[in-house]
Short mmCIF file of C-alpha atoms and ligand atoms in Angstrom, two decimals:
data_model
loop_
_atom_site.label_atom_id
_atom_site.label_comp_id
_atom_site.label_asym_id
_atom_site.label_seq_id
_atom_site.Cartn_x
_atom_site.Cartn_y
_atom_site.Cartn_z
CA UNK K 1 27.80 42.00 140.74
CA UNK K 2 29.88 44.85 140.28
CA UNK K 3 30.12 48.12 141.58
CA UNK K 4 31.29 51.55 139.44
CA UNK K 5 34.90 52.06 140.35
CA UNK K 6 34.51 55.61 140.08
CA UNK K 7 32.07 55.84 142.63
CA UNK K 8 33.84 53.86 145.10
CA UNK K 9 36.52 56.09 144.82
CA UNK K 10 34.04 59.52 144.33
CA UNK K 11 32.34 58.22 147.75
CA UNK K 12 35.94 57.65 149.47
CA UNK K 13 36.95 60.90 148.31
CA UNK K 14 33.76 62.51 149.95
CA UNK K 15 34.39 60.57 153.09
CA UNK K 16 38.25 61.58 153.41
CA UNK K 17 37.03 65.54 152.25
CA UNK K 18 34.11 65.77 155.00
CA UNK K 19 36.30 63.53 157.42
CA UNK K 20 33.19 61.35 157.30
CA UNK K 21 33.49 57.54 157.36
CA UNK K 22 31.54 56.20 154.30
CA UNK K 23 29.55 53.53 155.27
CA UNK K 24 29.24 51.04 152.48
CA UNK K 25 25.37 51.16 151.62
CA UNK K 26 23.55 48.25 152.33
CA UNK K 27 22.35 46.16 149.24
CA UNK K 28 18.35 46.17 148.96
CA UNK K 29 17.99 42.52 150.74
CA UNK K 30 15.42 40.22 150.24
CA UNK K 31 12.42 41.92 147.74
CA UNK K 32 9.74 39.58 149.39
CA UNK K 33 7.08 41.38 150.55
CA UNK K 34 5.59 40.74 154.18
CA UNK K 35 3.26 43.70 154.46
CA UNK K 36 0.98 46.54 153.28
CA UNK K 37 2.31 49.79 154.78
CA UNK K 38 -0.66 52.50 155.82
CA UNK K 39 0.53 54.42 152.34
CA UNK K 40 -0.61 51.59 149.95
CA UNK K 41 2.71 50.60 149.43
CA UNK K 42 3.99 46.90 149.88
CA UNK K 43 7.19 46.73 152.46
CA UNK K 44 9.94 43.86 152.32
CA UNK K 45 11.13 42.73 155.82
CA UNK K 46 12.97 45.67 156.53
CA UNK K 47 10.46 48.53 155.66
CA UNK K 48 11.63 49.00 152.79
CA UNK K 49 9.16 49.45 149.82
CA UNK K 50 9.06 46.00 147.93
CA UNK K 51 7.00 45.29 144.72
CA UNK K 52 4.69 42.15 145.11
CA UNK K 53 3.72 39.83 141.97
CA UNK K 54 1.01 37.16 141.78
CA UNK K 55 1.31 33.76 140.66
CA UNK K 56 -0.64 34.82 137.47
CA UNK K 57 1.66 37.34 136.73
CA UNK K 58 -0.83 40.52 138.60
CA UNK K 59 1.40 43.02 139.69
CA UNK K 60 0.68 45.64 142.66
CA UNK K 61 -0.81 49.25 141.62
CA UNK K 62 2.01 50.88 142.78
CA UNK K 63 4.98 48.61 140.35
CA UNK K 64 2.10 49.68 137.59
CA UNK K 65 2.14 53.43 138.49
CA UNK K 66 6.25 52.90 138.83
CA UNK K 67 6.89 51.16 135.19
CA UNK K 68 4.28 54.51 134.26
CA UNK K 69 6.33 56.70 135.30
CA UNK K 70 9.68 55.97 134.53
CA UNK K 71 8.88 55.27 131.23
CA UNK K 72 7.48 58.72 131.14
CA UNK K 73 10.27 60.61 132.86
CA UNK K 74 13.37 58.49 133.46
CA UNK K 75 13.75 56.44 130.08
CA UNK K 76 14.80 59.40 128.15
CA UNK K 77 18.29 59.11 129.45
CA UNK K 78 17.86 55.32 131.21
CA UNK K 79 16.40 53.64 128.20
CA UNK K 80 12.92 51.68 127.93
CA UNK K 81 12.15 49.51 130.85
CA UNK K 82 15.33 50.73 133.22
CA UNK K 83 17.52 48.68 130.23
CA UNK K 84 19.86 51.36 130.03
CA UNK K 85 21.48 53.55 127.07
CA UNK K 86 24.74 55.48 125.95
CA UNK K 87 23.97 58.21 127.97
CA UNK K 88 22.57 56.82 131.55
CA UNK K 89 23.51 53.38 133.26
CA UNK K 90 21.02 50.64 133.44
CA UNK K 91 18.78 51.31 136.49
CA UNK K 92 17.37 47.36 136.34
CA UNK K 93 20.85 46.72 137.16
CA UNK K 94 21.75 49.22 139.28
CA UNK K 95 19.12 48.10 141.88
CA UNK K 96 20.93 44.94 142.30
CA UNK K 97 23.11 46.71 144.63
CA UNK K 98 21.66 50.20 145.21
CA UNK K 99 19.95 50.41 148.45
CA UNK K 100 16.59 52.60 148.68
CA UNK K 101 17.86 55.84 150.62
CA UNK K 102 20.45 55.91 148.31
CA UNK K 103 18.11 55.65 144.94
CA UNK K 104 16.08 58.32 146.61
CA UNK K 105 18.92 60.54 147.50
CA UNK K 106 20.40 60.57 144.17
CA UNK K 107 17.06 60.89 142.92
CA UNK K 108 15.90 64.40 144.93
CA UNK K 109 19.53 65.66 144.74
CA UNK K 110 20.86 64.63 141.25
CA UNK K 111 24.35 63.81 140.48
CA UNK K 112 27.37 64.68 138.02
CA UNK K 113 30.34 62.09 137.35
CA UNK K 114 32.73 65.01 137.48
CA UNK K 115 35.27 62.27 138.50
CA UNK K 116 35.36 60.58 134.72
CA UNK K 117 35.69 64.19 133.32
CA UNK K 118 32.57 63.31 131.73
CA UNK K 119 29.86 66.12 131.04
CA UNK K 120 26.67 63.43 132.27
CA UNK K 121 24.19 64.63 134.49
CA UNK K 122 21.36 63.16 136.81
CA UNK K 123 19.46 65.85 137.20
CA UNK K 124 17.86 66.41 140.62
CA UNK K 125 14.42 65.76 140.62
CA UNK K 126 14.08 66.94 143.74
CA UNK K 127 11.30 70.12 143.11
CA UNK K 128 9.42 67.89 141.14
CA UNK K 129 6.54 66.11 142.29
CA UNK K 130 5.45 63.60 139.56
CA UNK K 131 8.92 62.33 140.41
CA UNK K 132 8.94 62.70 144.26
CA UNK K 133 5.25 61.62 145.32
CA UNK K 134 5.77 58.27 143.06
CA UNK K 135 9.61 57.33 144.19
CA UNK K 136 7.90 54.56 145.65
CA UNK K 137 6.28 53.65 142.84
CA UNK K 138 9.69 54.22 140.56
CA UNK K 139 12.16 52.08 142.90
CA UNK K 140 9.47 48.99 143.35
CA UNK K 141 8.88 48.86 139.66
CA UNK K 142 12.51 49.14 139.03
CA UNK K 143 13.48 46.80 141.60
CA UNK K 144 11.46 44.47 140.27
CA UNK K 145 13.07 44.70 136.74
CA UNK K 146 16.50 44.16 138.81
CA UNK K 147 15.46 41.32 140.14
CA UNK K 148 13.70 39.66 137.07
CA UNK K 149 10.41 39.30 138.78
CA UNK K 150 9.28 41.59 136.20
CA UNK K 151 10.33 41.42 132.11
CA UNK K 152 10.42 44.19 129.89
CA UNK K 153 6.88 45.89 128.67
CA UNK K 154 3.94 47.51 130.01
CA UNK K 155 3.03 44.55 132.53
CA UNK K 156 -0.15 42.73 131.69
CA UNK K 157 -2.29 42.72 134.53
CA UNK K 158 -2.26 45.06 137.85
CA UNK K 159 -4.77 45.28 140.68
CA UNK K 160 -6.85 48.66 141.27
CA UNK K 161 -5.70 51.06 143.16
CA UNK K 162 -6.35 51.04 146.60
CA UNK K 163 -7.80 53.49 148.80
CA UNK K 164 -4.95 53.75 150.84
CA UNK K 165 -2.50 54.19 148.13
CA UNK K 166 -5.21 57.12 146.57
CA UNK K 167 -5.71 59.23 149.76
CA UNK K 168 -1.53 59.10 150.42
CA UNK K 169 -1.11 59.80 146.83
CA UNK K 170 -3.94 63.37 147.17
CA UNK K 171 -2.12 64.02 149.99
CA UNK K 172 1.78 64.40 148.56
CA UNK K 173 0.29 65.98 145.37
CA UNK K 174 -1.42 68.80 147.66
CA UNK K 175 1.34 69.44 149.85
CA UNK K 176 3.53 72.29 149.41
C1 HEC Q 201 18.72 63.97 131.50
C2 HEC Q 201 19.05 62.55 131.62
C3 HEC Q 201 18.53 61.81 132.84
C4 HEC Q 201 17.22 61.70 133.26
C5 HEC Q 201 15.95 62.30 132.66
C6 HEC Q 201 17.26 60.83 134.42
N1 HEC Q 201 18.54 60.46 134.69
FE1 HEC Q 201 19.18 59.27 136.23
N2 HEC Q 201 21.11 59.48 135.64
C7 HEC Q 201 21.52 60.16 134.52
C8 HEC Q 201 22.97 60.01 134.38
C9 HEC Q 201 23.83 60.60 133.27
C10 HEC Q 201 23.39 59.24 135.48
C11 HEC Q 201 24.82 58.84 135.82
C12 HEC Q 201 25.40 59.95 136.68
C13 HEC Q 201 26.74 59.59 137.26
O1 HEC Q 201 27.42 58.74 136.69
O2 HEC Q 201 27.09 60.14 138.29
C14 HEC Q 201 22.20 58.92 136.24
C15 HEC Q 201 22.21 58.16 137.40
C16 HEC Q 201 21.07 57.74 138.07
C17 HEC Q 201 21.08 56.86 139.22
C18 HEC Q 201 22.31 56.22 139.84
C19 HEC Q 201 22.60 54.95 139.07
C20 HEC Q 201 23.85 54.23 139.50
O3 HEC Q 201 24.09 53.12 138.99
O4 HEC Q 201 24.60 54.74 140.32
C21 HEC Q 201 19.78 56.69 139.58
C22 HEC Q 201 19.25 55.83 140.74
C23 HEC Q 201 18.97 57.45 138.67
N3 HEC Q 201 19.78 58.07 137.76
C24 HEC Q 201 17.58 57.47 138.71
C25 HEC Q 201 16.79 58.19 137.80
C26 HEC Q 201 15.34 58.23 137.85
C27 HEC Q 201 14.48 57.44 138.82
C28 HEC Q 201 14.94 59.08 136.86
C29 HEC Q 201 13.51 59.51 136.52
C30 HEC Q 201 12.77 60.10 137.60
C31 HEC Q 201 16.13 59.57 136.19
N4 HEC Q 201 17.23 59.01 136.78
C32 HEC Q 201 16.13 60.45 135.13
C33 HEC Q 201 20.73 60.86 133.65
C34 HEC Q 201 19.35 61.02 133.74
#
């Protein structure tokens, strides 16, 4: 496990500006998942949204929609499958330590790495709803890569969506 030196110290030097203490973010904890959330969407023991495989290799609708979409959106800079590239860090291993509120808040808000002098930007995503009404969809896929419950590729078998999952999803694409 390691953790970007630069963004220790970016996040100490945040803290010390906004004379905030920087809580250390919590690391995503155990992916099992213990139950189906009113949204469609799989939880692990702490709420959090969890991916959840069968035996035979079916995964959840939602890790289906997730591997969808960031290989529609997010590979272009991450690389195929969350693998990583030149340009963007490897998101299957970021999730090893990346907590979801803060995948979802550098998600909506974006993020430079002014610290390295480097010119590489996460853009914010934040206005755009094929990202934000499936960021459920994108971390449980991608935590799934980080964990290796799921291997590279379109995955070969996913159960239908449910109707849960289809009314929440109606509901965030209609909202303004
Ligand atoms: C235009 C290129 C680009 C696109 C498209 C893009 N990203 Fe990024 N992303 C980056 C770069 C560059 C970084 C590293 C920024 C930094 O170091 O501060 C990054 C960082 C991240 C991080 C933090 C990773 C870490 O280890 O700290 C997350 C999470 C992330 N991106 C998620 C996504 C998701 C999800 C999508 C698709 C919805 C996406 N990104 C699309 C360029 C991109």
């Amino acid at each position: 496990m390691q953790f970007p030196v630069s963004r220790l110290l970016l996040a100490l030097w945040l803290g010390l500006m906004s004379g905030v203490v920087v809580a250390q973010a919590d690391p995503p904890g155990d992916p099992a998942a213990v139950k189906l959330g009113d949204d469609g969407y799989w939880r692990d023991k702490n709420g959090d949204p969890t991916y959840k495989i069968e035996k035979d290799g079916t995964v959840d609708f939602a890790t289906f929609q997730g591997f969808r979409r960031f290989n529609s959106t997010c590979f272009v800079c991450h690389g195929p499958d969350g693998s990583g590239s030149s340009f963007a860090p490897a998101l299957a291993d970021s999730l090893k330590t990346m907590d979801y509120s803060t995948f979802a808040g550098v998600v909506v808000n974006g993020r430079k790495d002014f610290l390295n002098g480097q010119d590489k930007v996460m853009p914010s995503f934040g206005d755009n709803k094929n990202v934000t009404c499936y960021l459920n969809d994108i971390y449980v896929y991608l935590r799934a890569r980080s964990t290796g419950a799921l291997g590279r590729g379109r995955p070969p078998h996913h159960a239908q969506k449910t109707g849960q999952y289809g009314d929440n999803e109606d509901k965030c694409m209609a909202d303004n």
